[in-house]
Coordinates of C-alpha atoms in Angstrom, one line a residue:
Chain X
M97 CA 125.9 40.0 178.2
H98 CA 126.2 36.9 176.2
T99 CA 123.6 34.4 177.3
K100 CA 124.1 30.8 176.7
I101 CA 121.0 29.5 175.0
L102 CA 119.9 25.9 175.7
S103 CA 117.5 24.1 173.5
E104 CA 116.6 20.4 174.0
F105 CA 114.2 20.5 171.1
S106 CA 115.1 19.5 167.6
I107 CA 113.1 18.6 164.5
K108 CA 113.8 17.1 161.1
P109 CA 114.0 19.9 158.6
I110 CA 110.8 20.6 156.7
D111 CA 110.8 20.1 152.9
T112 CA 109.0 23.3 151.9
V113 CA 108.6 22.2 148.2
A114 CA 107.0 18.9 149.3
I115 CA 104.6 20.6 151.6
Q116 CA 103.5 23.0 148.9
E117 CA 103.0 20.2 146.5
R118 CA 101.0 18.2 148.9
V119 CA 98.8 21.2 149.8
S120 CA 98.1 22.0 146.2
R121 CA 97.2 18.4 145.5
L122 CA 94.8 18.2 148.4
Q123 CA 93.2 21.5 147.4
K124 CA 92.3 20.1 144.1
R125 CA 89.9 17.5 145.6
S126 CA 86.4 18.0 144.2
I127 CA 83.7 17.8 146.9
K128 CA 80.1 17.8 145.7
N129 CA 76.5 17.1 146.6
E130 CA 76.0 15.1 149.8
A131 CA 79.7 15.1 150.7
K132 CA 79.7 18.9 150.4
L133 CA 76.6 19.3 152.5
T134 CA 78.0 17.1 155.2
G135 CA 81.3 18.9 155.0
L136 CA 79.7 22.3 155.3
K137 CA 77.7 21.3 158.3
L138 CA 80.7 19.8 159.9
A139 CA 82.7 23.0 159.3
L140 CA 79.9 25.0 160.9
S141 CA 80.1 22.8 164.0
M142 CA 83.8 23.4 164.2
I143 CA 83.8 27.2 164.2
D144 CA 85.0 29.2 167.2
L145 CA 82.9 32.3 166.5
T146 CA 85.3 35.0 167.4
T147 CA 85.2 38.7 168.3
L148 CA 88.5 40.1 169.6
E149 CA 88.2 43.9 169.1
G150 CA 89.1 46.8 171.2
K151 CA 85.6 48.0 170.5
D152 CA 83.8 44.9 171.8
T153 CA 80.9 45.6 174.2
P154 CA 78.8 43.3 176.3
Q155 CA 76.0 43.7 173.8
K156 CA 78.3 42.7 170.9
V157 CA 79.3 39.6 172.8
K158 CA 75.6 38.7 173.6
Q159 CA 74.8 39.1 169.9
L160 CA 77.7 36.8 169.0
C161 CA 76.5 34.2 171.4
Y162 CA 73.0 34.4 170.0
K163 CA 74.4 33.9 166.6
A164 CA 76.4 30.9 167.7
L165 CA 73.1 29.3 168.8
H166 CA 71.0 30.4 165.8
L167 CA 73.2 30.4 162.7
H168 CA 70.2 30.6 160.4
D169 CA 66.9 29.5 161.8
D170 CA 65.3 29.2 158.3
L171 CA 67.6 26.2 157.7
P172 CA 66.6 23.2 159.7
D173 CA 69.2 20.9 161.3
L174 CA 72.0 23.3 161.5
P175 CA 74.5 22.7 164.2
T176 CA 75.6 25.4 166.6
T177 CA 79.2 26.6 166.4
A178 CA 81.7 24.8 168.7
A179 CA 82.5 27.8 170.8
V180 CA 82.6 31.6 171.0
C181 CA 86.0 33.2 171.5
V182 CA 86.2 36.4 173.4
Y183 CA 88.5 38.5 175.7
P184 CA 88.6 37.3 179.3
N185 CA 86.6 40.1 180.7
F186 CA 83.6 39.0 178.6
V187 CA 83.7 35.4 179.7
G188 CA 81.0 35.8 182.3
I189 CA 78.6 37.5 179.9
A190 CA 79.2 34.8 177.2
K191 CA 78.8 32.1 179.8
K192 CA 75.4 33.4 180.8
A193 CA 74.2 33.9 177.2
L194 CA 75.2 30.4 176.3
M195 CA 73.8 28.7 179.4
G196 CA 72.1 25.4 178.8
S197 CA 73.8 24.9 175.4
D198 CA 76.8 22.8 174.4
V199 CA 78.6 25.9 173.0
K200 CA 81.9 26.4 174.8
V201 CA 83.4 29.7 175.9
A202 CA 87.0 30.2 174.9
A203 CA 89.0 33.1 176.2
V204 CA 92.2 34.5 174.9
A205 CA 94.8 35.1 177.6
T206 CA 98.5 35.7 178.4
A207 CA 98.6 39.3 177.2
F208 CA 96.9 38.4 173.9
P209 CA 97.8 39.2 171.1
S210 CA 101.5 40.2 171.6
G211 CA 102.3 38.1 174.6
Q212 CA 104.6 40.9 175.8
S213 CA 104.3 40.8 179.5
N214 CA 105.8 38.9 182.4
L215 CA 104.7 35.5 183.6
E216 CA 102.9 36.8 186.7
V217 CA 100.6 39.0 184.6
K218 CA 100.0 36.1 182.2
K219 CA 99.0 33.9 185.1
I220 CA 96.6 36.4 186.4
D221 CA 95.1 36.9 183.0
T222 CA 94.6 33.2 182.6
Q223 CA 93.3 32.7 186.2
M224 CA 90.7 35.4 185.6
A225 CA 89.4 33.6 182.5
I226 CA 89.2 30.3 184.3
D227 CA 87.6 31.8 187.4
L228 CA 84.9 33.4 185.2
G229 CA 84.2 29.9 183.8
A230 CA 86.1 29.7 180.5
D231 CA 85.9 26.2 179.1
E232 CA 89.0 26.9 176.9
V233 CA 92.0 29.1 177.1
D234 CA 93.8 30.4 174.0
M235 CA 97.3 31.5 175.0
V236 CA 100.0 33.1 172.9
I237 CA 103.6 32.0 173.0
S238 CA 106.4 34.6 173.4
R239 CA 107.6 34.8 169.8
G240 CA 110.5 37.1 170.7
E241 CA 111.9 34.6 173.0
F242 CA 111.3 31.8 170.6
L243 CA 113.1 33.6 167.7
Q244 CA 116.0 34.2 170.0
G245 CA 116.3 30.5 170.4
N246 CA 115.1 30.6 174.0
H247 CA 112.9 27.5 173.5
N248 CA 113.0 26.4 177.1
F249 CA 111.5 29.7 178.1
V250 CA 108.6 29.1 175.7
F251 CA 108.2 25.6 177.0
D252 CA 108.1 26.7 180.7
E253 CA 105.6 29.4 180.0
I254 CA 103.2 27.0 178.3
A255 CA 103.7 24.4 181.0
T256 CA 102.9 27.0 183.7
I257 CA 99.7 28.1 182.0
K258 CA 98.8 24.5 181.4
S259 CA 99.1 23.8 185.2
L260 CA 96.5 26.5 185.8
C261 CA 94.2 25.1 183.2
N262 CA 94.5 21.5 184.3
G263 CA 91.2 19.8 184.7
K264 CA 89.3 23.1 184.3
A265 CA 89.9 24.3 180.8
R266 CA 91.4 23.0 177.6
L267 CA 94.5 24.9 176.5
K268 CA 95.1 26.1 173.0
V269 CA 98.5 27.4 172.2
I270 CA 98.8 30.2 169.5
F271 CA 102.1 30.4 167.6
E272 CA 101.3 33.4 165.5
T273 CA 102.9 31.7 162.6
G274 CA 103.0 34.9 160.6
E275 CA 105.8 36.0 162.9
L276 CA 107.7 32.7 163.0
V277 CA 108.9 33.2 159.4
T278 CA 109.8 29.6 158.4
L279 CA 108.0 26.3 158.3
N280 CA 110.9 24.8 160.3
N281 CA 110.1 27.3 163.1
V282 CA 106.4 26.3 162.9
A283 CA 107.3 22.6 163.3
L284 CA 109.6 23.3 166.2
A285 CA 107.0 25.4 168.0
S286 CA 104.5 22.6 167.5
K287 CA 106.9 20.1 169.1
I288 CA 107.6 22.4 172.0
A289 CA 103.9 23.2 172.6
I290 CA 102.8 19.6 172.4
A291 CA 105.5 18.5 174.8
A292 CA 104.5 21.3 177.2
G293 CA 101.0 19.9 177.3
A294 CA 98.9 21.9 174.7
D295 CA 95.5 20.4 174.1
F296 CA 95.3 22.3 170.8
I297 CA 97.8 24.0 168.7
K298 CA 96.6 27.1 166.9
T299 CA 98.1 29.1 164.0
S300 CA 97.4 32.7 164.6
T301 CA 95.8 35.5 166.6
G302 CA 94.1 37.0 163.5
K303 CA 95.9 40.3 164.2
I304 CA 99.0 39.6 162.0
Q305 CA 99.1 38.8 158.2
P306 CA 99.6 36.2 157.0
A307 CA 97.4 34.3 159.4
A308 CA 96.5 30.7 158.8
T309 CA 97.8 29.3 155.5
P310 CA 97.4 25.7 154.2
E311 CA 101.1 25.1 154.3
V312 CA 101.5 26.1 157.9
T313 CA 98.4 24.1 158.8
L314 CA 99.8 21.0 157.1
V315 CA 103.1 21.3 159.0
M316 CA 101.2 21.5 162.3
L317 CA 98.9 18.6 161.4
E318 CA 102.0 16.5 160.6
A319 CA 103.5 17.4 164.0
I320 CA 100.3 16.2 165.6
R321 CA 100.4 13.0 163.6
D322 CA 104.0 12.3 164.5
H323 CA 103.2 12.9 168.2
F324 CA 100.3 10.5 167.9
F325 CA 102.4 7.8 166.3
A326 CA 105.0 8.2 169.0
T327 CA 102.8 8.4 172.1
G328 CA 99.2 7.4 171.0
K329 CA 97.9 10.8 172.4
M330 CA 95.7 13.1 170.4
V331 CA 96.2 16.8 170.1
G332 CA 93.7 19.2 168.5
M333 CA 94.3 21.7 165.7
K334 CA 92.9 25.2 165.2
P335 CA 93.8 27.3 162.1
A336 CA 92.6 30.8 162.7
G337 CA 92.4 34.0 160.7
G338 CA 91.9 34.5 157.0
I339 CA 89.6 31.5 156.5
S340 CA 86.5 33.3 155.3
N341 CA 84.9 31.1 152.7
A342 CA 83.3 27.7 152.6
K343 CA 85.5 26.3 149.9
T344 CA 88.7 27.0 151.8
A345 CA 87.1 25.5 154.9
L346 CA 86.4 22.3 153.0
Q347 CA 90.0 22.2 151.7
Y348 CA 91.2 22.4 155.3
L349 CA 88.9 19.5 156.2
V350 CA 90.4 17.4 153.4
M351 CA 93.9 18.1 154.8
V352 CA 92.8 17.0 158.3
K353 CA 91.2 13.8 157.0
E354 CA 94.2 12.9 154.8
T355 CA 96.8 13.7 157.4
L356 CA 95.1 12.6 160.7
G357 CA 92.1 10.6 159.7
N358 CA 88.5 10.5 160.7
A359 CA 89.2 10.6 164.4
W360 CA 90.1 14.3 164.1
L361 CA 87.0 15.2 162.1
S362 CA 85.0 16.5 165.1
N363 CA 85.0 19.7 167.0
Q364 CA 86.6 17.9 169.9
W365 CA 89.9 17.9 167.9
F366 CA 89.5 20.4 165.1
R367 CA 88.4 24.1 165.1
F368 CA 88.2 27.0 162.8
G369 CA 89.0 30.4 164.4
A370 CA 86.8 32.7 162.3
S371 CA 84.1 35.3 162.2
S372 CA 82.9 35.7 158.7
L373 CA 83.3 32.0 157.7
A374 CA 80.0 31.0 159.3
N375 CA 78.0 33.4 157.0
D376 CA 79.7 32.1 153.9
V377 CA 79.0 28.5 154.9
V378 CA 75.3 29.3 155.5
R379 CA 75.2 31.0 152.1
Q380 CA 76.5 27.9 150.4
L381 CA 74.1 25.7 152.3
L382 CA 71.2 27.9 151.2
K383 CA 72.4 27.6 147.7
Q384 CA 72.5 23.8 147.9
Q385 CA 69.0 23.8 149.3
S386 CA 67.4 26.3 147.0
G387 CA 69.5 26.0 143.8
M388 CA 69.8 29.7 143.7
Y389 CA 72.9 31.8 144.3
Q390 CA 72.5 33.7 147.6
N391 CA 72.9 37.3 148.8
K392 CA 74.5 38.0 152.2
D393 CA 71.8 40.6 153.0
Y394 CA 69.5 37.7 153.9
I395 CA 71.8 36.3 156.5
S396 CA 72.5 37.8 159.9
I397 CA 75.4 40.3 160.2
D398 CA 78.4 39.3 162.3
Chain J
M73 CA 108.8 28.8 100.7
A74 CA 106.6 28.3 103.7
T75 CA 103.6 30.7 103.9
R76 CA 103.0 32.5 107.1
L77 CA 100.2 31.2 109.4
E78 CA 98.0 33.9 110.7
V79 CA 97.8 34.1 114.5
Q80 CA 94.1 33.5 115.4
K81 CA 92.6 35.1 118.4
T82 CA 90.5 33.2 120.9
Y83 CA 88.0 35.5 122.6
K84 CA 88.0 35.0 126.3
L85 CA 85.7 36.3 129.0
F86 CA 86.0 39.6 131.0
I87 CA 85.6 39.0 134.8
N88 CA 86.9 41.1 137.6
G89 CA 89.2 43.1 135.3
Q90 CA 90.8 39.9 134.0
F91 CA 90.4 37.8 130.9
P92 CA 89.9 34.2 132.0
R93 CA 88.8 31.4 129.8
T94 CA 85.5 29.8 130.9
E95 CA 86.0 27.5 133.8
S96 CA 84.0 24.9 131.9
G97 CA 86.6 24.8 129.1
R98 CA 83.8 24.9 126.5
F99 CA 84.0 26.9 123.3
L100 CA 81.7 27.9 120.5
K101 CA 82.6 28.8 116.9
V102 CA 82.1 32.3 115.7
I103 CA 81.1 32.5 112.0
D104 CA 81.7 35.6 109.8
K105 CA 79.1 37.0 107.5
D106 CA 80.1 34.6 104.7
G107 CA 79.6 31.6 106.9
A108 CA 83.4 31.0 107.3
F109 CA 85.1 30.1 110.6
W110 CA 86.2 33.3 112.3
A111 CA 87.3 32.5 115.8
N112 CA 86.6 30.5 118.9
A113 CA 84.7 32.2 121.7
C114 CA 84.0 31.1 125.3
R115 CA 80.8 29.4 126.2
A116 CA 80.3 30.8 129.7
S117 CA 78.9 28.5 132.3
R118 CA 76.8 29.1 135.4
K119 CA 79.9 29.2 137.5
D120 CA 81.4 31.9 135.3
L121 CA 78.2 33.8 135.9
R122 CA 78.5 33.3 139.6
N123 CA 82.1 34.6 139.6
A124 CA 81.1 37.6 137.5
V125 CA 78.3 38.5 139.9
E126 CA 80.6 38.1 142.9
S127 CA 83.1 40.5 141.3
A128 CA 80.4 43.0 140.4
R129 CA 79.1 42.9 144.0
K130 CA 82.5 43.4 145.4
A131 CA 83.2 46.4 143.1
Q132 CA 79.8 48.1 143.6
T133 CA 80.4 50.1 146.8
A134 CA 83.7 51.5 145.8
W135 CA 82.4 52.4 142.3
N136 CA 79.3 54.1 143.8
N137 CA 81.5 56.0 146.4
R138 CA 83.6 57.6 143.7
A139 CA 82.8 61.2 143.1
A140 CA 80.3 61.7 140.3
F141 CA 82.8 63.9 138.5
N142 CA 85.3 61.1 138.6
R143 CA 82.8 58.6 137.1
S144 CA 82.3 61.3 134.4
Q145 CA 86.0 61.4 133.7
I146 CA 86.2 57.6 133.4
L147 CA 83.3 57.5 131.0
Y148 CA 84.9 60.2 128.9
R149 CA 88.1 58.1 128.9
I150 CA 86.1 55.2 127.5
A151 CA 85.1 57.5 124.6
E152 CA 88.8 58.4 124.0
M153 CA 89.8 54.7 124.0
L154 CA 87.0 53.8 121.6
E155 CA 87.9 56.6 119.2
S156 CA 91.5 55.3 119.1
R157 CA 90.4 51.8 118.3
R158 CA 87.5 52.7 116.0
V159 CA 89.1 51.3 112.8
E160 CA 89.4 47.9 114.5
F161 CA 85.8 48.0 115.7
E162 CA 84.6 49.0 112.3
Q163 CA 86.4 46.1 110.7
L164 CA 84.9 43.7 113.2
L165 CA 81.4 44.9 112.6
I166 CA 81.8 44.7 108.8
K167 CA 83.2 41.2 109.1
Q168 CA 80.2 40.3 111.2
G169 CA 77.8 41.6 108.6
T170 CA 77.1 45.2 109.3
P171 CA 77.0 47.1 105.9
N172 CA 80.1 49.1 105.2
G173 CA 78.7 52.6 105.6
K174 CA 76.6 51.7 108.6
A175 CA 79.6 50.5 110.6
K176 CA 81.0 53.9 110.6
A177 CA 77.8 55.5 111.7
E178 CA 77.4 52.9 114.4
L179 CA 80.8 53.7 115.8
N180 CA 80.0 57.4 115.8
E181 CA 76.8 56.7 117.7
A182 CA 78.7 54.6 120.2
I183 CA 81.5 57.0 120.9
D184 CA 79.1 59.9 121.2
A185 CA 77.1 57.9 123.7
A186 CA 80.1 57.6 126.0
V187 CA 80.5 61.4 125.9
Y188 CA 76.8 61.8 126.4
Y189 CA 76.7 59.6 129.5
A190 CA 80.0 61.2 130.8
G191 CA 78.1 64.4 130.7
W192 CA 75.1 63.0 132.7
A193 CA 77.3 61.5 135.4
D194 CA 77.4 64.6 137.6
K195 CA 74.1 66.1 136.4
Y196 CA 71.2 63.6 136.6
Q197 CA 71.2 63.9 140.4
Q198 CA 70.7 67.7 140.2
V199 CA 68.1 67.5 137.4
F200 CA 65.9 64.7 138.9
S201 CA 66.3 64.9 142.6
S202 CA 63.9 67.1 144.4
V203 CA 63.3 69.2 147.5
N204 CA 59.7 68.3 148.5
T205 CA 57.2 70.6 150.2
V206 CA 56.2 69.4 153.6
S207 CA 54.2 71.1 156.3
G208 CA 56.6 71.2 159.2
N209 CA 60.1 72.3 160.2
Y210 CA 61.9 69.9 157.9
F211 CA 63.8 69.8 154.7
N212 CA 62.6 66.8 152.7
F213 CA 64.8 65.5 149.9
S214 CA 64.3 62.8 147.3
V215 CA 67.6 61.6 145.9
Y216 CA 68.8 58.8 143.7
E217 CA 70.8 55.8 144.7
P218 CA 72.0 53.0 142.4
T219 CA 70.0 49.8 142.3
G220 CA 73.2 47.7 142.7
V221 CA 74.3 44.8 140.6
V222 CA 72.6 44.7 137.1
I223 CA 72.6 41.9 134.6
N224 CA 72.2 42.9 130.9
I225 CA 71.1 40.1 128.6
F226 CA 71.3 40.6 124.9
G227 CA 69.5 38.5 122.3
E228 CA 70.7 37.9 118.7
D229 CA 71.3 40.9 116.4
V230 CA 71.9 43.5 119.1
N231 CA 73.7 46.4 117.6
F232 CA 76.9 47.7 119.0
S233 CA 75.6 51.1 120.2
D234 CA 72.7 49.5 122.1
Y235 CA 75.2 47.2 123.7
L236 CA 77.4 50.1 124.8
N237 CA 74.4 52.3 125.8
A238 CA 73.2 49.5 128.1
V239 CA 76.6 49.4 129.7
L240 CA 77.0 53.2 130.1
S241 CA 73.5 54.0 131.3
A242 CA 73.9 51.4 134.1
I243 CA 77.4 52.2 135.3
V244 CA 77.1 56.0 135.1
G245 CA 74.8 55.9 138.2
G246 CA 77.0 53.7 140.3
N247 CA 75.7 50.3 139.4
T248 CA 78.1 47.5 138.5
I249 CA 77.1 45.1 135.7
V250 CA 77.4 41.6 134.1
N251 CA 76.7 41.4 130.4
I252 CA 75.6 38.2 128.7
S253 CA 75.4 37.9 125.0
S254 CA 75.7 35.2 122.4
A255 CA 79.1 33.8 121.3
N256 CA 78.6 35.5 117.9
T257 CA 79.0 38.9 119.5
A258 CA 82.4 37.9 121.1
P259 CA 84.7 39.7 118.6
Y260 CA 83.3 43.1 119.3
V261 CA 82.1 42.7 122.9
I262 CA 85.5 41.3 124.0
T263 CA 87.3 43.9 122.1
L264 CA 85.1 46.4 124.0
A265 CA 86.2 44.6 127.2
E266 CA 89.8 45.2 126.2
T267 CA 88.9 48.9 125.7
L268 CA 87.2 49.1 129.0
A269 CA 90.1 47.4 130.8
T270 CA 92.3 50.3 129.7
S271 CA 89.9 53.1 130.5
D272 CA 90.6 53.5 134.2
L273 CA 87.5 51.6 135.1
S274 CA 88.1 49.6 138.3
A275 CA 88.0 45.8 138.1
G276 CA 84.6 44.2 138.4
V277 CA 82.5 47.3 137.4
V278 CA 81.8 45.8 134.0
N279 CA 82.0 42.0 133.5
I280 CA 81.4 40.5 130.1
L281 CA 80.3 36.9 129.3
T282 CA 79.6 35.2 126.0
G283 CA 77.9 31.9 125.3
N284 CA 74.5 30.3 125.0
I285 CA 72.1 32.8 126.4
S286 CA 69.4 30.2 127.0
E287 CA 71.4 28.2 129.5
L288 CA 72.4 31.2 131.5
I289 CA 69.1 33.1 131.7
S290 CA 67.5 31.1 134.5
H291 CA 70.6 31.3 136.7
A292 CA 70.8 35.0 136.1
A293 CA 67.1 35.5 136.8
K294 CA 67.1 33.5 140.0
H295 CA 70.3 34.9 141.5
M296 CA 69.6 36.4 144.9
D297 CA 72.5 38.8 144.7
V298 CA 71.4 40.5 141.5
N299 CA 69.2 43.6 141.8
A300 CA 68.0 44.3 138.3
I301 CA 67.9 42.6 134.8
V302 CA 67.8 44.5 131.6
S303 CA 67.1 42.5 128.4
I304 CA 67.3 43.6 124.8
N305 CA 65.8 41.7 121.9
L306 CA 65.0 38.4 123.7
T307 CA 62.4 35.9 122.5
E308 CA 59.0 35.8 124.1
A309 CA 59.9 32.5 125.9
E310 CA 63.1 34.0 127.3
R311 CA 61.3 37.1 128.5
L312 CA 58.8 34.9 130.3
E313 CA 61.5 32.9 131.9
I314 CA 62.9 36.1 133.4
E315 CA 59.5 37.5 134.4
S316 CA 58.7 34.3 136.3
A317 CA 62.1 33.7 138.0
A318 CA 63.3 37.2 138.8
P319 CA 60.8 38.4 141.4
N320 CA 62.2 36.1 144.1
N321 CA 64.2 39.0 145.4
V322 CA 62.1 41.8 143.8
K323 CA 64.5 42.4 140.9
R324 CA 63.8 45.4 138.7
I325 CA 63.1 44.0 135.2
F326 CA 63.3 46.0 132.0
Q327 CA 62.8 44.2 128.7
Y328 CA 63.3 46.0 125.4
N329 CA 63.3 45.1 121.7
Q330 CA 65.7 47.9 121.3
L331 CA 66.6 50.7 123.7
P332 CA 64.3 53.8 123.6
E333 CA 65.6 57.1 122.1
K334 CA 68.5 55.1 120.4
G335 CA 69.8 54.5 123.9
K336 CA 70.4 58.1 124.7
T337 CA 68.1 59.3 127.4
P338 CA 68.6 60.0 131.1
Y339 CA 65.5 57.9 131.9
L340 CA 67.6 54.8 131.2
I341 CA 69.8 56.0 134.1
L342 CA 66.8 56.5 136.4
D343 CA 65.5 53.0 135.6
L344 CA 68.4 51.6 137.5
Q345 CA 68.2 54.0 140.4
E346 CA 66.2 53.8 143.7
V347 CA 64.7 57.0 145.2
K348 CA 65.6 57.7 148.7
T349 CA 63.6 60.3 150.6
T350 CA 65.1 61.8 153.8
W351 CA 63.7 64.2 156.3
H352 CA 66.1 66.6 157.8
P353 CA 64.9 68.7 160.8
I354 CA 65.6 72.4 160.9
D355 CA 65.4 74.6 163.9
S356 CA 63.0 77.2 162.5
P357 CA 61.5 77.9 159.1
I358 CA 63.6 80.0 156.9
A359 CA 62.7 83.7 156.6
G360 CA 59.5 83.4 158.5
G361 CA 57.7 80.9 156.3
N362 CA 57.3 77.2 156.3
S363 CA 57.3 76.8 152.5
Y364 CA 60.0 74.1 152.7

């Protein structure tokens, strides 16, 4: 049966070459000494320390929470990470392990990572995470529907999940940009998600390659900027997956600052979804402090 | 008629299987035996060293996990590749000041060393590991495991076969290495790098830097991700610098004027190995005795 597809969403086409050039220019920024130290600590405080494996156990989650609070006790004045990110069934355990700290618990929901289920199941999934006390919900969009042009479906889904979260948890919307193929699609998905009430837009689940890339991130940051100019409302950004070293993290921070400004340079509005990034940042901080190149054997395992 | 301009070669570095220029953009002149300009060679910086160690670290597990026999095949391949380029190496050594007759002998030594260490690759473990006597129902083994990432630092006037022996004796046992030598050695060590790059050696197992040794020594010695340092023909001051900085992560330190036994001895392999002893329970002593 031929379905008539309705879409009320449109964007200006993205100039891919311009995006690439802008990214490459921003990546050449040299950040040294105090600026580097500040940047590295800021990056640490923005990490959503993540474990999303089928083999996760309560003990693994507890260990991750401990790590979020104690990134490297030998280094004084280290921040904690922003949050830990786990599957919904581990929210209670994480909540208990992080009690009394500022570290948030984020739960992935809505049939993560594929999003292939019906809305009822997705609502139950989300409700469970919220009932267990999740501070943040990371939902995935239905990429199949999106690629078919069924944009209203995607909008409605996000809006429904948002209504469950309202007042209880901040909602991050994952596009899985590796499956959206073009930058135009990324820009369009950003517009839909923001319109539907996303508190954060997020690149990837980490289960698909490519995950976060600088180009995709810049397109999303510009969508956030355009929305801010139009409405005065801020939306957060979370690149996730594939950001594993400190230098890349600093390059992302440069992009945020140059696109959105200082207001976004806090973990209220910007996050890294990562697991091994924290260790590399700690390694660089130790190098700055001691003047010696470091070995990961002296830093806690993930 | 216009005379043809000879194409001059700039000697680059060898890091992670590739030949990058130094990130610092700095170069040093290489002078031939008559004091004439020969070539430009890279003056590696501390960041090149960092990159080289990073690539050596990344390559180490996979290199160690290869079957010993496979490492043997690769070392033998190095001998084959050296033999096929020996004329070039001899000319380089002569241009650098090695006497005519000696260059040939030196190449013989070097190529034979590759065969020598290819032979040891799947044998040192059997010869030097042991089954130890313990009183109880256990097998008790002591076996060798590679130390990890090794930095070789070469002073002036290091000969080609010592340079190669230091490479071979380290990698044969599953270590990965970073070599540092003066810019003057660039013609033959970078030609060696080109040989190694075509010898089925995986990227990062051997990394080769040239430059001012004195500015790299302390960074090499302090590096927390380096497990051993071997030096050949360094000055007293340079040796002391290594001795004082390297213990921060309990590096193995071996400093030589020249390698013992002309560089051909299995004890050079063992220098860069750690002994692991394991206890393995057995149900009952074999054949009614507990002599194991």
